[in-house]
mmCIF file of the N, C-alpha and C atoms, coordinates in Angstrom:
data_MODEL
# 
_entry.id   MODEL 
# 
loop_
_atom_site.group_PDB 
_atom_site.id 
_atom_site.type_symbol 
_atom_site.label_atom_id 
_atom_site.label_alt_id 
_atom_site.label_comp_id 
_atom_site.label_asym_id 
_atom_site.label_entity_id 
_atom_site.label_seq_id 
_atom_site.pdbx_PDB_ins_code 
_atom_site.Cartn_x 
_atom_site.Cartn_y 
_atom_site.Cartn_z 
_atom_site.occupancy 
_atom_site.B_iso_or_equiv 
_atom_site.pdbx_formal_charge 
_atom_site.auth_seq_id 
_atom_site.auth_comp_id 
_atom_site.auth_asym_id 
_atom_site.auth_atom_id 
_atom_site.pdbx_PDB_model_num 
ATOM 1   N N  . MET A 1 1  ? 0.736   -1.175 0.182  1.00 0.00 ? 1  MET A N  1 
ATOM 2   C CA . MET A 1 1  ? 0.091   0.065  -0.011 1.00 0.00 ? 1  MET A CA 1 
ATOM 3   C C  . MET A 1 1  ? 0.818   1.363  -0.049 1.00 0.00 ? 1  MET A C  1 
ATOM 4   N N  . THR A 1 2  ? 0.815   1.992  0.969  1.00 0.00 ? 2  THR A N  1 
ATOM 5   C CA . THR A 1 2  ? 1.533   3.291  1.149  1.00 0.00 ? 2  THR A CA 1 
ATOM 6   C C  . THR A 1 2  ? 2.402   3.397  2.310  1.00 0.00 ? 2  THR A C  1 
ATOM 7   N N  . ARG A 1 3  ? 2.981   4.421  2.470  1.00 0.00 ? 3  ARG A N  1 
ATOM 8   C CA . ARG A 1 3  ? 3.974   4.579  3.792  1.00 0.00 ? 3  ARG A CA 1 
ATOM 9   C C  . ARG A 1 3  ? 2.968   4.782  4.936  1.00 0.00 ? 3  ARG A C  1 
ATOM 10  N N  . THR A 1 4  ? 1.695   5.080  4.766  1.00 0.00 ? 4  THR A N  1 
ATOM 11  C CA . THR A 1 4  ? 0.754   5.315  5.808  1.00 0.00 ? 4  THR A CA 1 
ATOM 12  C C  . THR A 1 4  ? 0.546   3.935  6.585  1.00 0.00 ? 4  THR A C  1 
ATOM 13  N N  . SER A 1 5  ? 0.460   2.893  5.832  1.00 0.00 ? 5  SER A N  1 
ATOM 14  C CA . SER A 1 5  ? 0.248   1.442  6.458  1.00 0.00 ? 5  SER A CA 1 
ATOM 15  C C  . SER A 1 5  ? 1.408   1.198  7.489  1.00 0.00 ? 5  SER A C  1 
ATOM 16  N N  . LYS A 1 6  ? 2.583   1.845  7.318  1.00 0.00 ? 6  LYS A N  1 
ATOM 17  C CA . LYS A 1 6  ? 3.619   1.425  8.210  1.00 0.00 ? 6  LYS A CA 1 
ATOM 18  C C  . LYS A 1 6  ? 3.485   2.219  9.463  1.00 0.00 ? 6  LYS A C  1 
ATOM 19  N N  . TYR A 1 7  ? 2.833   3.440  9.464  1.00 0.00 ? 7  TYR A N  1 
ATOM 20  C CA . TYR A 1 7  ? 2.651   4.249  10.614 1.00 0.00 ? 7  TYR A CA 1 
ATOM 21  C C  . TYR A 1 7  ? 1.368   4.249  11.312 1.00 0.00 ? 7  TYR A C  1 
ATOM 22  N N  . LEU A 1 8  ? 0.333   3.736  10.779 1.00 0.00 ? 8  LEU A N  1 
ATOM 23  C CA . LEU A 1 8  ? -0.943  3.702  11.235 1.00 0.00 ? 8  LEU A CA 1 
ATOM 24  C C  . LEU A 1 8  ? -1.488  2.248  11.367 1.00 0.00 ? 8  LEU A C  1 
ATOM 25  N N  . ASN A 1 9  ? -2.398  1.968  12.386 1.00 0.00 ? 9  ASN A N  1 
ATOM 26  C CA . ASN A 1 9  ? -2.842  0.575  12.480 1.00 0.00 ? 9  ASN A CA 1 
ATOM 27  C C  . ASN A 1 9  ? -4.016  0.439  11.556 1.00 0.00 ? 9  ASN A C  1 
ATOM 28  N N  . GLN A 1 10 ? -4.297  -0.820 11.206 1.00 0.00 ? 10 GLN A N  1 
ATOM 29  C CA . GLN A 1 10 ? -5.247  -1.243 10.103 1.00 0.00 ? 10 GLN A CA 1 
ATOM 30  C C  . GLN A 1 10 ? -6.525  -0.738 10.390 1.00 0.00 ? 10 GLN A C  1 
ATOM 31  N N  . ASP A 1 11 ? -6.943  -0.719 11.626 1.00 0.00 ? 11 ASP A N  1 
ATOM 32  C CA . ASP A 1 11 ? -8.354  -0.009 11.993 1.00 0.00 ? 11 ASP A CA 1 
ATOM 33  C C  . ASP A 1 11 ? -8.582  1.297  11.754 1.00 0.00 ? 11 ASP A C  1 
ATOM 34  N N  . THR A 1 12 ? -7.590  2.207  11.899 1.00 0.00 ? 12 THR A N  1 
ATOM 35  C CA . THR A 1 12 ? -7.453  3.442  11.473 1.00 0.00 ? 12 THR A CA 1 
ATOM 36  C C  . THR A 1 12 ? -7.605  3.695  10.008 1.00 0.00 ? 12 THR A C  1 
ATOM 37  N N  . ILE A 1 13 ? -6.769  2.958  9.353  1.00 0.00 ? 13 ILE A N  1 
ATOM 38  C CA . ILE A 1 13 ? -6.719  3.182  7.844  1.00 0.00 ? 13 ILE A CA 1 
ATOM 39  C C  . ILE A 1 13 ? -8.033  2.714  7.112  1.00 0.00 ? 13 ILE A C  1 
ATOM 40  N N  . VAL A 1 14 ? -8.699  1.683  7.726  1.00 0.00 ? 14 VAL A N  1 
ATOM 41  C CA . VAL A 1 14 ? -10.003 1.267  7.238  1.00 0.00 ? 14 VAL A CA 1 
ATOM 42  C C  . VAL A 1 14 ? -11.141 2.410  7.527  1.00 0.00 ? 14 VAL A C  1 
ATOM 43  N N  . ALA A 1 15 ? -10.897 3.266  8.527  1.00 0.00 ? 15 ALA A N  1 
ATOM 44  C CA . ALA A 1 15 ? -11.902 4.218  8.813  1.00 0.00 ? 15 ALA A CA 1 
ATOM 45  C C  . ALA A 1 15 ? -11.682 5.616  7.998  1.00 0.00 ? 15 ALA A C  1 
ATOM 46  N N  . LEU A 1 16 ? -10.494 5.586  7.244  1.00 0.00 ? 16 LEU A N  1 
ATOM 47  C CA . LEU A 1 16 ? -10.349 6.864  6.609  1.00 0.00 ? 16 LEU A CA 1 
ATOM 48  C C  . LEU A 1 16 ? -10.671 6.639  5.016  1.00 0.00 ? 16 LEU A C  1 
ATOM 49  N N  . GLN A 1 17 ? -10.969 7.815  4.437  1.00 0.00 ? 17 GLN A N  1 
ATOM 50  C CA . GLN A 1 17 ? -11.313 7.892  3.065  1.00 0.00 ? 17 GLN A CA 1 
ATOM 51  C C  . GLN A 1 17 ? -9.938  7.804  2.245  1.00 0.00 ? 17 GLN A C  1 
ATOM 52  N N  . SER A 1 18 ? -10.000 7.494  1.028  1.00 0.00 ? 18 SER A N  1 
ATOM 53  C CA . SER A 1 18 ? -8.740  7.321  0.250  1.00 0.00 ? 18 SER A CA 1 
ATOM 54  C C  . SER A 1 18 ? -7.907  8.733  0.187  1.00 0.00 ? 18 SER A C  1 
ATOM 55  N N  . PHE A 1 19 ? -8.749  9.850  0.057  1.00 0.00 ? 19 PHE A N  1 
ATOM 56  C CA . PHE A 1 19 ? -7.956  11.161 -0.128 1.00 0.00 ? 19 PHE A CA 1 
ATOM 57  C C  . PHE A 1 19 ? -7.369  11.506 1.219  1.00 0.00 ? 19 PHE A C  1 
ATOM 58  N N  . GLN A 1 20 ? -7.939  11.068 2.403  1.00 0.00 ? 20 GLN A N  1 
ATOM 59  C CA . GLN A 1 20 ? -7.337  11.250 3.683  1.00 0.00 ? 20 GLN A CA 1 
ATOM 60  C C  . GLN A 1 20 ? -5.970  10.504 3.724  1.00 0.00 ? 20 GLN A C  1 
ATOM 61  N N  . ILE A 1 21 ? -5.982  9.211  3.234  1.00 0.00 ? 21 ILE A N  1 
ATOM 62  C CA . ILE A 1 21 ? -4.858  8.437  3.359  1.00 0.00 ? 21 ILE A CA 1 
ATOM 63  C C  . ILE A 1 21 ? -3.718  9.028  2.548  1.00 0.00 ? 21 ILE A C  1 
ATOM 64  N N  . GLU A 1 22 ? -4.104  9.586  1.368  1.00 0.00 ? 22 GLU A N  1 
ATOM 65  C CA . GLU A 1 22 ? -3.169  10.213 0.507  1.00 0.00 ? 22 GLU A CA 1 
ATOM 66  C C  . GLU A 1 22 ? -2.513  11.365 1.115  1.00 0.00 ? 22 GLU A C  1 
ATOM 67  N N  . LYS A 1 23 ? -3.328  12.222 1.713  1.00 0.00 ? 23 LYS A N  1 
ATOM 68  C CA . LYS A 1 23 ? -2.808  13.382 2.479  1.00 0.00 ? 23 LYS A CA 1 
ATOM 69  C C  . LYS A 1 23 ? -1.939  13.010 3.459  1.00 0.00 ? 23 LYS A C  1 
ATOM 70  N N  . ILE A 1 24 ? -2.218  12.091 4.358  1.00 0.00 ? 24 ILE A N  1 
ATOM 71  C CA . ILE A 1 24 ? -1.526  11.623 5.458  1.00 0.00 ? 24 ILE A CA 1 
ATOM 72  C C  . ILE A 1 24 ? -0.124  10.931 4.857  1.00 0.00 ? 24 ILE A C  1 
ATOM 73  N N  . ASP A 1 25 ? -0.156  10.259 3.789  1.00 0.00 ? 25 ASP A N  1 
ATOM 74  C CA . ASP A 1 25 ? 1.053   9.774  3.148  1.00 0.00 ? 25 ASP A CA 1 
ATOM 75  C C  . ASP A 1 25 ? 1.925   10.944 2.841  1.00 0.00 ? 25 ASP A C  1 
ATOM 76  N N  . CYS A 1 26 ? 1.392   11.970 2.092  1.00 0.00 ? 26 CYS A N  1 
ATOM 77  C CA . CYS A 1 26 ? 2.132   13.068 1.698  1.00 0.00 ? 26 CYS A CA 1 
ATOM 78  C C  . CYS A 1 26 ? 2.806   13.807 2.976  1.00 0.00 ? 26 CYS A C  1 
ATOM 79  N N  . GLU A 1 27 ? 2.085   13.957 3.936  1.00 0.00 ? 27 GLU A N  1 
ATOM 80  C CA . GLU A 1 27 ? 2.576   14.672 5.219  1.00 0.00 ? 27 GLU A CA 1 
ATOM 81  C C  . GLU A 1 27 ? 3.761   13.720 5.724  1.00 0.00 ? 27 GLU A C  1 
ATOM 82  N N  . ILE A 1 28 ? 3.532   12.520 5.855  1.00 0.00 ? 28 ILE A N  1 
ATOM 83  C CA . ILE A 1 28 ? 4.694   11.529 6.421  1.00 0.00 ? 28 ILE A CA 1 
ATOM 84  C C  . ILE A 1 28 ? 5.876   11.685 5.520  1.00 0.00 ? 28 ILE A C  1 
ATOM 85  N N  . THR A 1 29 ? 5.623   11.780 4.193  1.00 0.00 ? 29 THR A N  1 
ATOM 86  C CA . THR A 1 29 ? 6.853   11.873 3.315  1.00 0.00 ? 29 THR A CA 1 
ATOM 87  C C  . THR A 1 29 ? 7.498   13.076 3.617  1.00 0.00 ? 29 THR A C  1 
ATOM 88  N N  . ASP A 1 30 ? 6.777   14.246 3.683  1.00 0.00 ? 30 ASP A N  1 
ATOM 89  C CA . ASP A 1 30 ? 7.394   15.529 3.918  1.00 0.00 ? 30 ASP A CA 1 
ATOM 90  C C  . ASP A 1 30 ? 8.195   15.640 5.161  1.00 0.00 ? 30 ASP A C  1 
ATOM 91  N N  . TYR A 1 31 ? 7.606   15.052 6.152  1.00 0.00 ? 31 TYR A N  1 
ATOM 92  C CA . TYR A 1 31 ? 8.275   15.123 7.518  1.00 0.00 ? 31 TYR A CA 1 
ATOM 93  C C  . TYR A 1 31 ? 9.715   14.312 7.459  1.00 0.00 ? 31 TYR A C  1 
ATOM 94  N N  . LEU A 1 32 ? 9.485   13.082 6.908  1.00 0.00 ? 32 LEU A N  1 
ATOM 95  C CA . LEU A 1 32 ? 10.811  12.256 6.796  1.00 0.00 ? 32 LEU A CA 1 
ATOM 96  C C  . LEU A 1 32 ? 11.838  12.983 5.933  1.00 0.00 ? 32 LEU A C  1 
ATOM 97  N N  . ASN A 1 33 ? 11.392  13.586 4.687  1.00 0.00 ? 33 ASN A N  1 
ATOM 98  C CA . ASN A 1 33 ? 12.374  14.351 3.921  1.00 0.00 ? 33 ASN A CA 1 
ATOM 99  C C  . ASN A 1 33 ? 12.953  15.560 4.749  1.00 0.00 ? 33 ASN A C  1 
ATOM 100 N N  . THR A 1 34 ? 12.185  16.229 5.473  1.00 0.00 ? 34 THR A N  1 
ATOM 101 C CA . THR A 1 34 ? 12.697  17.446 6.287  1.00 0.00 ? 34 THR A CA 1 
ATOM 102 C C  . THR A 1 34 ? 13.636  16.905 7.382  1.00 0.00 ? 34 THR A C  1 
ATOM 103 N N  . ASN A 1 35 ? 13.288  15.749 7.995  1.00 0.00 ? 35 ASN A N  1 
ATOM 104 C CA . ASN A 1 35 ? 14.344  15.183 8.967  1.00 0.00 ? 35 ASN A CA 1 
ATOM 105 C C  . ASN A 1 35 ? 15.568  14.791 8.306  1.00 0.00 ? 35 ASN A C  1 
ATOM 106 N N  . ASN A 1 36 ? 15.535  14.359 7.099  1.00 0.00 ? 36 ASN A N  1 
ATOM 107 C CA . ASN A 1 36 ? 16.821  13.931 6.516  1.00 0.00 ? 36 ASN A CA 1 
ATOM 108 C C  . ASN A 1 36 ? 17.688  15.063 6.132  1.00 0.00 ? 36 ASN A C  1 
ATOM 109 N N  . LYS A 1 37 ? 16.991  16.274 5.714  1.00 0.00 ? 37 LYS A N  1 
ATOM 110 C CA . LYS A 1 37 ? 17.656  17.498 5.236  1.00 0.00 ? 37 LYS A CA 1 
ATOM 111 C C  . LYS A 1 37 ? 18.328  18.143 6.529  1.00 0.00 ? 37 LYS A C  1 
ATOM 112 N N  . MET A 1 38 ? 17.440  18.171 7.626  1.00 0.00 ? 38 MET A N  1 
ATOM 113 C CA . MET A 1 38 ? 18.052  18.726 8.835  1.00 0.00 ? 38 MET A CA 1 
ATOM 114 C C  . MET A 1 38 ? 19.257  17.940 9.448  1.00 0.00 ? 38 MET A C  1 
ATOM 115 N N  . ASN A 1 39 ? 19.320  16.652 9.176  1.00 0.00 ? 39 ASN A N  1 
ATOM 116 C CA . ASN A 1 39 ? 20.392  15.896 9.792  1.00 0.00 ? 39 ASN A CA 1 
ATOM 117 C C  . ASN A 1 39 ? 21.714  16.068 8.954  1.00 0.00 ? 39 ASN A C  1 
ATOM 118 N N  . THR A 1 40 ? 21.645  16.549 7.681  1.00 0.00 ? 40 THR A N  1 
ATOM 119 C CA . THR A 1 40 ? 22.810  16.725 6.807  1.00 0.00 ? 40 THR A CA 1 
ATOM 120 C C  . THR A 1 40 ? 23.117  18.266 6.638  1.00 0.00 ? 40 THR A C  1 
ATOM 121 N N  . TYR A 1 41 ? 22.146  19.065 6.954  1.00 0.00 ? 41 TYR A N  1 
ATOM 122 C CA . TYR A 1 41 ? 22.392  20.609 6.730  1.00 0.00 ? 41 TYR A CA 1 
ATOM 123 C C  . TYR A 1 41 ? 23.516  21.192 7.645  1.00 0.00 ? 41 TYR A C  1 
ATOM 124 N N  . ARG A 1 42 ? 24.391  21.854 7.243  1.00 0.00 ? 42 ARG A N  1 
ATOM 125 C CA . ARG A 1 42 ? 25.389  22.574 8.177  1.00 0.00 ? 42 ARG A CA 1 
ATOM 126 C C  . ARG A 1 42 ? 25.358  24.154 7.714  1.00 0.00 ? 42 ARG A C  1 
ATOM 127 N N  . PHE A 1 43 ? 25.394  24.930 8.742  1.00 0.00 ? 43 PHE A N  1 
ATOM 128 C CA . PHE A 1 43 ? 25.417  26.382 8.707  1.00 0.00 ? 43 PHE A CA 1 
ATOM 129 C C  . PHE A 1 43 ? 26.890  26.734 8.428  1.00 0.00 ? 43 PHE A C  1 
ATOM 130 N N  . GLU A 1 44 ? 27.145  27.492 7.636  1.00 0.00 ? 44 GLU A N  1 
ATOM 131 C CA . GLU A 1 44 ? 28.324  28.271 7.463  1.00 0.00 ? 44 GLU A CA 1 
ATOM 132 C C  . GLU A 1 44 ? 28.541  29.766 8.028  1.00 0.00 ? 44 GLU A C  1 
ATOM 133 N N  . TYR A 1 45 ? 27.406  30.360 7.965  1.00 0.00 ? 45 TYR A N  1 
ATOM 134 C CA . TYR A 1 45 ? 27.401  31.833 8.576  1.00 0.00 ? 45 TYR A CA 1 
ATOM 135 C C  . TYR A 1 45 ? 26.233  31.571 9.676  1.00 0.00 ? 45 TYR A C  1 
ATOM 136 N N  . CYS A 1 46 ? 26.533  32.256 10.693 1.00 0.00 ? 46 CYS A N  1 
ATOM 137 C CA . CYS A 1 46 ? 25.554  32.201 11.866 1.00 0.00 ? 46 CYS A CA 1 
ATOM 138 C C  . CYS A 1 46 ? 24.363  32.970 11.477 1.00 0.00 ? 46 CYS A C  1 
ATOM 139 N N  . PRO A 1 47 ? 23.123  32.455 11.644 1.00 0.00 ? 47 PRO A N  1 
ATOM 140 C CA . PRO A 1 47 ? 21.935  33.230 11.189 1.00 0.00 ? 47 PRO A CA 1 
ATOM 141 C C  . PRO A 1 47 ? 21.664  34.332 12.232 1.00 0.00 ? 47 PRO A C  1 
ATOM 142 N N  . LYS A 1 48 ? 22.307  34.255 13.460 1.00 0.00 ? 48 LYS A N  1 
ATOM 143 C CA . LYS A 1 48 ? 22.044  35.279 14.522 1.00 0.00 ? 48 LYS A CA 1 
ATOM 144 C C  . LYS A 1 48 ? 22.922  36.465 14.418 1.00 0.00 ? 48 LYS A C  1 
ATOM 145 N N  . CYS A 1 49 ? 24.251  36.243 14.147 1.00 0.00 ? 49 CYS A N  1 
ATOM 146 C CA . CYS A 1 49 ? 25.191  37.485 14.059 1.00 0.00 ? 49 CYS A CA 1 
ATOM 147 C C  . CYS A 1 49 ? 25.674  37.591 12.728 1.00 0.00 ? 49 CYS A C  1 
ATOM 148 N N  . GLY A 1 50 ? 25.563  36.619 11.765 1.00 0.00 ? 50 GLY A N  1 
ATOM 149 C CA . GLY A 1 50 ? 26.029  36.869 10.225 1.00 0.00 ? 50 GLY A CA 1 
ATOM 150 C C  . GLY A 1 50 ? 27.637  36.677 10.116 1.00 0.00 ? 50 GLY A C  1 
ATOM 151 N N  . CYS A 1 51 ? 28.280  36.133 11.248 1.00 0.00 ? 51 CYS A N  1 
ATOM 152 C CA . CYS A 1 51 ? 29.644  35.760 11.237 1.00 0.00 ? 51 CYS A CA 1 
ATOM 153 C C  . CYS A 1 51 ? 29.894  34.536 10.678 1.00 0.00 ? 51 CYS A C  1 
ATOM 154 N N  . TYR A 1 52 ? 31.106  34.362 10.016 1.00 0.00 ? 52 TYR A N  1 
ATOM 155 C CA . TYR A 1 52 ? 31.584  32.914 9.524  1.00 0.00 ? 52 TYR A CA 1 
ATOM 156 C C  . TYR A 1 52 ? 32.233  32.219 10.893 1.00 0.00 ? 52 TYR A C  1 
ATOM 157 N N  . HIS A 1 53 ? 31.680  30.997 11.002 1.00 0.00 ? 53 HIS A N  1 
ATOM 158 C CA . HIS A 1 53 ? 32.290  30.184 12.104 1.00 0.00 ? 53 HIS A CA 1 
ATOM 159 C C  . HIS A 1 53 ? 32.617  28.835 11.490 1.00 0.00 ? 53 HIS A C  1 
ATOM 160 N N  . LEU A 1 54 ? 33.672  28.240 12.071 1.00 0.00 ? 54 LEU A N  1 
ATOM 161 C CA . LEU A 1 54 ? 34.025  27.003 11.514 1.00 0.00 ? 54 LEU A CA 1 
ATOM 162 C C  . LEU A 1 54 ? 33.184  25.939 12.073 1.00 0.00 ? 54 LEU A C  1 
ATOM 163 N N  . ARG A 1 55 ? 32.533  26.140 13.193 1.00 0.00 ? 55 ARG A N  1 
ATOM 164 C CA . ARG A 1 55 ? 31.615  25.149 13.618 1.00 0.00 ? 55 ARG A CA 1 
ATOM 165 C C  . ARG A 1 55 ? 30.642  25.845 14.608 1.00 0.00 ? 55 ARG A C  1 
ATOM 166 N N  . LEU A 1 56 ? 29.328  25.726 14.358 1.00 0.00 ? 56 LEU A N  1 
ATOM 167 C CA . LEU A 1 56 ? 28.222  26.274 15.137 1.00 0.00 ? 56 LEU A CA 1 
ATOM 168 C C  . LEU A 1 56 ? 27.738  25.192 16.019 1.00 0.00 ? 56 LEU A C  1 
ATOM 169 N N  . VAL A 1 57 ? 27.352  25.415 17.238 1.00 0.00 ? 57 VAL A N  1 
ATOM 170 C CA . VAL A 1 57 ? 26.846  24.473 18.235 1.00 0.00 ? 57 VAL A CA 1 
ATOM 171 C C  . VAL A 1 57 ? 25.403  24.508 18.318 1.00 0.00 ? 57 VAL A C  1 
ATOM 172 N N  . LYS A 1 58 ? 24.875  23.405 18.006 1.00 0.00 ? 58 LYS A N  1 
ATOM 173 C CA . LYS A 1 58 ? 23.249  23.508 18.164 1.00 0.00 ? 58 LYS A CA 1 
ATOM 174 C C  . LYS A 1 58 ? 22.927  23.715 19.727 1.00 0.00 ? 58 LYS A C  1 
ATOM 175 N N  . SER A 1 59 ? 21.935  24.344 20.017 1.00 0.00 ? 59 SER A N  1 
ATOM 176 C CA . SER A 1 59 ? 21.539  24.674 21.350 1.00 0.00 ? 59 SER A CA 1 
ATOM 177 C C  . SER A 1 59 ? 20.030  24.519 21.597 1.00 0.00 ? 59 SER A C  1 
ATOM 178 N N  . GLY A 1 60 ? 19.573  23.473 21.166 1.00 0.00 ? 60 GLY A N  1 
ATOM 179 C CA . GLY A 1 60 ? 18.136  23.053 21.566 1.00 0.00 ? 60 GLY A CA 1 
ATOM 180 C C  . GLY A 1 60 ? 17.273  23.743 20.384 1.00 0.00 ? 60 GLY A C  1 
ATOM 181 N N  . PHE A 1 61 ? 15.914  23.745 20.892 1.00 0.00 ? 61 PHE A N  1 
ATOM 182 C CA . PHE A 1 61 ? 14.913  24.331 19.887 1.00 0.00 ? 61 PHE A CA 1 
ATOM 183 C C  . PHE A 1 61 ? 14.058  25.330 20.583 1.00 0.00 ? 61 PHE A C  1 
ATOM 184 N N  . ALA A 1 62 ? 13.685  26.267 19.877 1.00 0.00 ? 62 ALA A N  1 
ATOM 185 C CA . ALA A 1 62 ? 12.650  27.209 20.530 1.00 0.00 ? 62 ALA A CA 1 
ATOM 186 C C  . ALA A 1 62 ? 11.458  26.685 20.630 1.00 0.00 ? 62 ALA A C  1 
ATOM 187 N N  . ASN A 1 63 ? 10.491  27.335 21.258 1.00 0.00 ? 63 ASN A N  1 
ATOM 188 C CA . ASN A 1 63 ? 9.094   26.895 21.393 1.00 0.00 ? 63 ASN A CA 1 
ATOM 189 C C  . ASN A 1 63 ? 8.325   26.812 20.083 1.00 0.00 ? 63 ASN A C  1 
ATOM 190 N N  . SER A 1 64 ? 8.771   27.624 18.973 1.00 0.00 ? 64 SER A N  1 
ATOM 191 C CA . SER A 1 64 ? 8.236   27.509 17.729 1.00 0.00 ? 64 SER A CA 1 
ATOM 192 C C  . SER A 1 64 ? 8.881   26.391 16.990 1.00 0.00 ? 64 SER A C  1 
ATOM 193 N N  . GLY A 1 65 ? 9.738   25.660 17.444 1.00 0.00 ? 65 GLY A N  1 
ATOM 194 C CA . GLY A 1 65 ? 10.408  24.506 16.661 1.00 0.00 ? 65 GLY A CA 1 
ATOM 195 C C  . GLY A 1 65 ? 11.603  24.952 16.009 1.00 0.00 ? 65 GLY A C  1 
ATOM 196 N N  . LYS A 1 66 ? 12.049  26.246 15.941 1.00 0.00 ? 66 LYS A N  1 
ATOM 197 C CA . LYS A 1 66 ? 13.177  26.594 15.310 1.00 0.00 ? 66 LYS A CA 1 
ATOM 198 C C  . LYS A 1 66 ? 14.413  26.239 16.037 1.00 0.00 ? 66 LYS A C  1 
ATOM 199 N N  . GLN A 1 67 ? 15.521  25.779 15.263 1.00 0.00 ? 67 GLN A N  1 
ATOM 200 C CA . GLN A 1 67 ? 16.765  25.310 15.786 1.00 0.00 ? 67 GLN A CA 1 
ATOM 201 C C  . GLN A 1 67 ? 17.559  26.538 16.457 1.00 0.00 ? 67 GLN A C  1 
ATOM 202 N N  . MET A 1 68 ? 17.907  26.475 17.765 1.00 0.00 ? 68 MET A N  1 
ATOM 203 C CA . MET A 1 68 ? 18.718  27.491 18.284 1.00 0.00 ? 68 MET A CA 1 
ATOM 204 C C  . MET A 1 68 ? 20.116  27.125 18.156 1.00 0.00 ? 68 MET A C  1 
ATOM 205 N N  . LEU A 1 69 ? 20.972  28.112 17.942 1.00 0.00 ? 69 LEU A N  1 
ATOM 206 C CA . LEU A 1 69 ? 22.418  27.977 17.802 1.00 0.00 ? 69 LEU A CA 1 
ATOM 207 C C  . LEU A 1 69 ? 23.086  28.748 18.879 1.00 0.00 ? 69 LEU A C  1 
ATOM 208 N N  . ARG A 1 70 ? 24.377  28.318 19.156 1.00 0.00 ? 70 ARG A N  1 
ATOM 209 C CA . ARG A 1 70 ? 25.136  29.163 20.104 1.00 0.00 ? 70 ARG A CA 1 
ATOM 210 C C  . ARG A 1 70 ? 26.332  29.502 19.375 1.00 0.00 ? 70 ARG A C  1 
ATOM 211 N N  . CYS A 1 71 ? 26.582  30.852 19.221 1.00 0.00 ? 71 CYS A N  1 
ATOM 212 C CA . CYS A 1 71 ? 27.769  31.231 18.352 1.00 0.00 ? 71 CYS A CA 1 
ATOM 213 C C  . CYS A 1 71 ? 28.919  31.716 19.260 1.00 0.00 ? 71 CYS A C  1 
# 
């Protein structure tokens, strides 16, 4: 079937319409792609101060979900 069947139980899938399953499948795919990009992305310039740093240290997440950095 789709990626949705891996993340939802069969009872839930049966209760959903096909367009809902397609939408959930797209959302799951988008989240997984975003996670893969976040794991490989490296900052060259600090978004906070604009200076070039050889290495920026991640410092948790803001309440909005934005990655915080320590420069």
